[in-house]
Coordinates of C-alpha atoms and ligand atoms in Angstrom, one line a residue:
M277 CA 11.8 49.5 8.7
S278 CA 10.5 52.4 6.7
F279 CA 7.1 53.9 7.6
I280 CA 6.0 53.6 3.9
Q281 CA 7.7 51.5 1.3
V282 CA 6.8 51.5 -2.4
I283 CA 8.2 48.3 -3.8
G284 CA 8.6 47.6 -7.6
V285 CA 5.5 49.4 -8.5
Y286 CA 4.3 49.3 -12.2
Q287 CA 1.0 50.8 -13.4
T288 CA -0.3 50.2 -16.9
F289 CA -3.7 51.7 -18.0
F290 CA -5.5 50.3 -21.1
I291 CA -7.3 52.8 -23.3
K292 CA -9.4 52.0 -26.4
N293 CA -7.5 52.0 -29.6
P294 CA -9.0 55.0 -31.5
N295 CA -8.5 53.3 -34.9
T296 CA -10.2 50.0 -34.2
L297 CA -12.3 50.8 -31.1
S298 CA -12.3 47.0 -30.4
S299 CA -8.7 46.7 -29.1
Y300 CA -6.9 48.3 -26.3
I301 CA -3.6 50.3 -26.2
P302 CA -1.4 50.0 -23.0
I303 CA -0.3 53.2 -21.4
K304 CA 2.7 52.7 -19.1
A305 CA 2.1 55.3 -16.3
L306 CA 4.7 54.0 -13.8
E307 CA 7.6 51.6 -14.2
N308 CA 9.5 50.0 -11.3
I309 CA 9.0 52.7 -8.7
N310 CA 10.9 52.0 -5.4
I311 CA 10.7 54.5 -2.5
E312 CA 11.4 54.4 1.2
I313 CA 9.6 57.1 3.2
A314 CA 10.4 57.7 6.9
Q315 CA 7.8 59.0 9.3
N316 CA 7.3 62.8 9.8
I317 CA 9.1 63.8 6.6
T318 CA 7.8 65.5 3.5
F319 CA 8.5 63.4 0.4
S320 CA 7.9 65.3 -2.8
I321 CA 7.2 63.8 -6.2
V322 CA 8.1 66.2 -9.1
G323 CA 7.6 66.0 -12.8
E324 CA 5.9 67.4 -15.9
S325 CA 2.3 66.8 -16.7
G326 CA 1.6 63.1 -17.5
S327 CA 4.7 61.9 -15.6
G328 CA 2.6 59.7 -13.3
K329 CA 2.6 61.8 -10.1
T330 CA -1.1 61.5 -9.4
T331 CA -1.1 57.8 -10.3
L332 CA 1.7 57.3 -7.8
G333 CA -0.2 59.4 -5.2
N334 CA -3.3 57.4 -5.7
I335 CA -1.4 54.1 -5.2
I336 CA 0.2 55.4 -2.0
L337 CA -3.3 56.5 -0.9
G338 CA -4.5 53.0 -1.5
S339 CA -7.2 54.1 -3.9
L340 CA -5.5 52.4 -6.8
K341 CA -4.0 49.0 -6.7
P342 CA -0.9 48.9 -8.9
S343 CA -0.7 46.5 -11.9
K344 CA 2.5 45.1 -10.2
G345 CA 4.3 45.7 -7.0
D346 CA 3.2 46.7 -3.5
V347 CA 3.0 49.5 -0.9
L348 CA 3.9 48.6 2.7
W349 CA 2.9 50.6 5.7
K350 CA 4.9 49.7 8.8
G351 CA 6.0 46.6 6.9
K352 CA 2.6 45.3 5.8
S353 CA 0.8 45.6 2.5
I354 CA -1.8 48.4 2.5
F355 CA -3.9 46.3 0.0
S356 CA -4.2 43.4 2.4
K357 CA -7.5 42.9 4.2
E358 CA -6.0 43.1 7.7
V359 CA -4.2 46.4 7.1
R360 CA -6.5 48.2 4.7
K361 CA -9.2 49.4 7.1
E362 CA -6.6 50.8 9.6
Y363 CA -4.6 52.4 6.8
I364 CA -7.6 54.2 5.2
K365 CA -8.2 55.9 8.6
N366 CA -4.6 57.1 8.7
V367 CA -4.3 58.6 5.3
H368 CA -6.0 61.6 3.7
T369 CA -5.7 63.8 0.6
V370 CA -5.7 67.4 -0.4
S371 CA -6.2 67.7 -4.1
Q372 CA -5.1 70.1 -6.7
N373 CA -8.2 72.1 -7.4
P374 CA -10.1 73.4 -4.4
F375 CA -12.7 74.8 -6.8
S376 CA -13.9 71.4 -7.9
S377 CA -12.9 69.2 -5.0
L378 CA -15.4 70.8 -2.5
N379 CA -19.0 69.7 -2.9
P380 CA -20.8 72.9 -4.0
R381 CA -24.0 71.8 -2.3
M382 CA -22.5 71.5 1.2
N383 CA -21.6 74.3 3.5
V384 CA -18.1 74.6 5.0
R385 CA -19.1 73.1 8.3
S386 CA -20.5 69.9 6.6
I387 CA -17.6 69.7 4.3
I388 CA -15.0 69.8 7.1
I389 CA -16.8 67.3 9.5
E390 CA -17.8 64.8 6.8
P391 CA -14.7 62.5 7.2
L392 CA -15.6 62.2 10.9
I393 CA -19.2 61.1 10.2
F394 CA -17.9 58.3 8.1
R395 CA -14.9 57.2 10.0
D396 CA -15.3 57.7 13.8
K397 CA -18.0 57.3 16.3
L398 CA -17.7 60.6 18.1
T399 CA -20.3 62.5 20.1
K400 CA -21.8 65.7 18.8
K401 CA -19.8 67.7 21.4
E402 CA -16.5 66.0 20.3
I403 CA -17.2 66.7 16.7
E404 CA -17.9 70.4 17.5
N405 CA -14.7 70.7 19.5
R406 CA -12.7 69.1 16.7
L407 CA -14.3 71.4 14.2
L408 CA -13.5 74.5 16.2
S409 CA -9.9 73.4 16.8
V410 CA -9.2 72.7 13.1
I411 CA -10.8 76.0 12.0
E412 CA -8.5 77.8 14.3
E413 CA -5.4 75.8 13.1
V414 CA -6.0 76.7 9.5
K415 CA -6.7 80.3 10.5
L416 CA -10.2 80.6 9.3
S417 CA -12.8 82.5 11.2
K418 CA -16.1 80.9 12.5
D419 CA -18.1 83.2 10.2
I420 CA -17.1 81.0 7.3
L421 CA -18.8 77.8 8.6
Y422 CA -22.2 78.4 7.0
K423 CA -20.8 79.7 3.7
Y424 CA -20.8 77.6 0.5
P425 CA -17.7 76.9 -1.6
H426 CA -18.6 79.5 -4.3
E427 CA -18.6 82.2 -1.6
L428 CA -14.9 81.5 -0.7
S429 CA -11.6 82.7 -2.2
G430 CA -9.1 80.2 -3.6
G431 CA -7.0 80.4 -0.5
E432 CA -10.0 80.0 1.8
K433 CA -11.1 77.0 -0.1
Q434 CA -7.7 75.4 0.2
R435 CA -7.7 76.1 4.0
V436 CA -11.1 74.3 4.1
S437 CA -9.6 71.3 2.2
I438 CA -6.7 71.2 4.7
A439 CA -9.1 71.5 7.7
R440 CA -11.1 68.6 6.2
S441 CA -7.9 66.5 5.7
I442 CA -6.7 66.8 9.3
I443 CA -10.0 66.6 11.3
S444 CA -9.9 62.8 11.4
R445 CA -6.3 63.0 12.7
P446 CA -4.5 61.0 9.9
S447 CA -0.8 60.4 10.1
I448 CA -0.2 60.6 6.3
I449 CA -1.5 63.3 3.9
V450 CA -1.1 63.1 0.1
L451 CA -1.0 66.7 -1.2
D452 CA -1.6 66.7 -5.0
E453 CA -0.5 70.1 -6.3
P454 CA -2.1 71.8 -3.3
V455 CA -0.9 75.3 -4.3
S456 CA -0.6 75.3 -8.1
S457 CA -4.1 76.7 -8.7
L458 CA -3.6 79.6 -6.2
D459 CA -2.3 83.1 -6.7
V460 CA 1.4 83.5 -6.1
S461 CA 0.7 85.7 -3.1
V462 CA -1.5 83.0 -1.4
R463 CA 0.9 80.1 -2.2
A464 CA 3.5 81.0 0.4
Q465 CA 0.8 81.4 3.1
I466 CA -0.6 77.9 2.4
L467 CA 2.8 76.3 2.2
N468 CA 3.7 77.9 5.6
L469 CA 0.4 76.7 7.0
L470 CA 1.1 73.1 5.8
K471 CA 4.5 73.2 7.4
E472 CA 3.1 74.4 10.7
I473 CA 0.4 71.7 10.7
K474 CA 2.8 69.0 9.8
I475 CA 5.0 69.8 12.8
K476 CA 2.1 70.1 15.2
H477 CA 0.6 66.7 14.2
N478 CA 3.7 64.8 13.4
L479 CA 2.4 64.2 9.9
T480 CA 4.1 62.5 6.9
Y481 CA 3.4 64.4 3.7
I482 CA 3.6 63.1 0.1
F483 CA 3.8 66.4 -1.8
I484 CA 3.1 66.3 -5.5
S485 CA 4.1 69.2 -7.7
H486 CA 5.1 70.0 -11.3
D487 CA 7.0 72.9 -10.0
I488 CA 10.4 71.9 -8.6
S489 CA 11.0 75.4 -7.0
T490 CA 7.9 75.1 -4.8
T491 CA 9.2 71.7 -3.4
R492 CA 12.4 73.2 -2.2
F493 CA 10.6 75.1 0.5
I494 CA 8.8 72.1 2.0
S495 CA 10.6 68.9 1.1
D496 CA 13.0 66.7 3.0
Y497 CA 13.2 64.1 0.2
L498 CA 12.6 64.6 -3.5
M499 CA 11.8 62.2 -6.4
I500 CA 12.0 63.4 -10.0
L501 CA 9.7 61.4 -12.3
Y502 CA 9.7 61.5 -16.1
K503 CA 7.2 59.4 -18.1
G504 CA 6.7 57.1 -15.1
I505 CA 10.4 56.5 -14.6
T506 CA 12.5 57.7 -11.6
M507 CA 15.3 60.0 -12.9
E508 CA 16.7 61.2 -9.5
I509 CA 15.8 60.6 -5.9
G510 CA 17.3 61.6 -2.6
E511 CA 17.5 64.2 0.1
S512 CA 16.1 67.4 -1.2
E513 CA 19.0 69.7 -0.4
K514 CA 21.5 67.3 -2.0
I515 CA 19.5 67.3 -5.3
F516 CA 19.1 71.1 -5.3
S517 CA 22.8 71.8 -4.5
N518 CA 24.1 69.1 -6.8
P519 CA 21.5 68.2 -9.5
T520 CA 23.1 65.4 -11.6
N521 CA 20.4 64.1 -13.9
P522 CA 19.9 66.0 -17.2
Y523 CA 16.1 66.0 -16.7
T524 CA 16.5 67.4 -13.2
K525 CA 18.7 70.1 -14.7
L526 CA 16.1 70.9 -17.3
L527 CA 13.5 71.3 -14.5
L528 CA 15.8 73.6 -12.6
F529 CA 16.7 75.6 -15.7
S530 CA 13.0 76.2 -16.3
V531 CA 12.7 78.0 -13.0
P532 CA 13.0 81.8 -13.3
G533 CA 15.8 83.2 -11.2
Q534 CA 17.3 79.8 -10.5
E535 CA 21.0 80.2 -10.5
I536 CA 22.1 76.5 -10.3
I537 CA 21.6 75.7 -14.0
K538 CA 22.6 78.6 -16.3
E539 CA 22.4 76.8 -19.7
F540 CA 20.4 73.9 -21.1
P541 CA 20.7 73.3 -24.8
K542 CA 17.5 72.5 -26.6
V543 CA 17.5 69.2 -28.4
Q544 CA 14.9 67.2 -30.2
R545 CA 15.6 63.7 -31.6
N546 CA 13.0 61.9 -33.7
E547 CA 13.5 58.6 -32.0
E548 CA 12.8 57.2 -28.6
G549 CA 15.3 55.4 -26.4
K550 CA 15.2 53.1 -23.3
C551 CA 15.8 56.3 -21.3
P552 CA 12.5 58.2 -21.4
F553 CA 14.4 61.5 -21.8
Y554 CA 16.5 60.3 -24.8
S555 CA 14.7 62.4 -27.4
R556 CA 15.3 65.7 -25.5
C557 CA 18.6 65.0 -23.7
P558 CA 21.6 67.1 -24.8
I559 CA 24.2 64.6 -23.6
A560 CA 22.6 61.4 -24.7
K561 CA 24.9 58.5 -25.7
E562 CA 24.3 55.4 -27.9
I563 CA 23.8 53.3 -24.8
C564 CA 20.9 55.5 -23.6
K565 CA 18.9 54.1 -26.6
T566 CA 19.2 50.5 -25.7
E567 CA 19.9 50.0 -22.0
P568 CA 17.7 50.6 -19.0
L569 CA 18.7 53.4 -16.7
P570 CA 21.3 52.3 -14.1
P571 CA 21.1 53.7 -10.6
K572 CA 24.2 55.7 -9.8
K573 CA 24.9 56.6 -6.1
I574 CA 26.0 60.2 -6.0
S575 CA 26.3 60.3 -2.2
E576 CA 24.5 58.9 0.8
N577 CA 20.7 59.2 0.2
H578 CA 21.2 60.6 -3.4
I579 CA 20.7 58.4 -6.5
S580 CA 20.6 59.5 -10.1
Y581 CA 19.4 57.2 -12.9
C582 CA 21.5 58.0 -15.9
H583 CA 24.2 56.5 -18.2
N584 CA 26.1 59.7 -18.1
V585 CA 26.7 60.7 -14.5
Ligands
ATP758 N1 -7.5 56.2 -15.5 C1 -6.7 56.3 -16.5 N2 -6.9 55.7 -17.7 C2 -6.0 55.8 -18.7 N3 -4.8 56.5 -18.6 C3 -4.6 57.1 -17.5 C4 -5.5 57.1 -16.3 N4 -5.0 57.8 -15.3 C5 -3.8 58.3 -15.8 N5 -3.6 57.9 -17.1 C6 -2.4 58.2 -17.9 O1 -1.2 57.9 -17.1 C7 -0.2 58.9 -17.3 C8 0.1 59.5 -16.0 O2 -1.0 60.3 -15.6 P1 -1.0 61.1 -14.2 O3 -2.3 61.7 -14.0 O4 -0.5 60.2 -13.1 O5 0.1 62.2 -14.5 P2 0.5 63.5 -13.6 O6 2.0 63.5 -13.5 O7 -0.3 63.6 -12.4 O8 0.0 64.7 -14.6 P3 -0.5 66.2 -14.3 O9 0.7 67.0 -13.8 O10 -1.1 66.6 -15.6 O11 -1.6 66.1 -13.2 C9 -0.7 59.8 -18.4 O12 -0.3 59.4 -19.6 C10 -2.2 59.7 -18.3 O13 -2.9 59.9 -19.5
SF4_759 S1 20.5 58.1 -19.6 FE1 21.3 59.2 -21.4 S2 19.5 60.1 -22.4 FE2 18.9 59.5 -20.3 S3 19.3 61.4 -19.2 FE3 21.1 60.2 -18.9 S4 22.5 60.9 -20.6 FE4 20.4 61.6 -21.1
MG760 MG1 -1.7 65.0 -11.6

């Protein structure tokens, strides 16, 4: 049994029709998502803006119930009453933008210990000990504890977010673009820190990024999403060494200095197909217009969804 299973998940949002304002337009954010996540691995979700990464992250966090499908944790639905309370204690998040995710009116100390106040009945001494140990783990000095978010650098803010996310000792952390707002020089430090913390606490990471190259450093498994549909999924190194889906190739081609994909012809068709990538795909066939994407097994733990592989 997998640690986390995402089973046949669909998410449709309804937004007001700007023309009538009285009717609603459906936005298909996710379509038939199926994932198996083992414990203690980093599972990355990669795709362009609007591909459904945050929506899927929120569903795995349990903060959004999908329109259809389920998420199981140790075999049981995270949305069931009996599991929900326990699951919420076990999962935490670090979000994209440390500038807006930290409460500006709280000092660092209060921000970090807040999850403990809500979740656990610990003594003052126990809270203090936990605080000092997470501060040390994320390599922040004690001087920072009485500062406010606006007095911190981007890297320090993200370290505070990470300290906050691990203080209640969860087993799963959803990291939604944790380094994308940081300077390149700070990114590697934060990624290294996340790796260290994961090993120390036997954590399972769901790592969300629009940048496929960042995920290579940290992922064990990788899922490529496009317009809410899975394009390729599998062991990270298998996908990087043998990318098969045209959309994965486009993402890799867009990475400066990436030698795997040397060429990617630019295409723009004025019609949509069943394959969400049809209008941009250089090797599209007639069948891509009308038939849903078939799963093609490339090797053990590596599946590509495409009519042309
Ligand atoms: N609450 C909502 N109401 C209506 N539409 C939504 C809502 N949340 C997300 N969407 C739509 O669902 C789709 C997926 O959004 P999502 O935020 O999951 O994408 P993303 O991959 O995280 O993008 P980004 O990289 O920009 O963060 C988008 O078309 C978005 O506009
Ligand atoms: S299914 Fe067709 S259009 Fe879609 S990525 Fe594969 S070849 Fe391209
Ligand atoms: Mg997002």
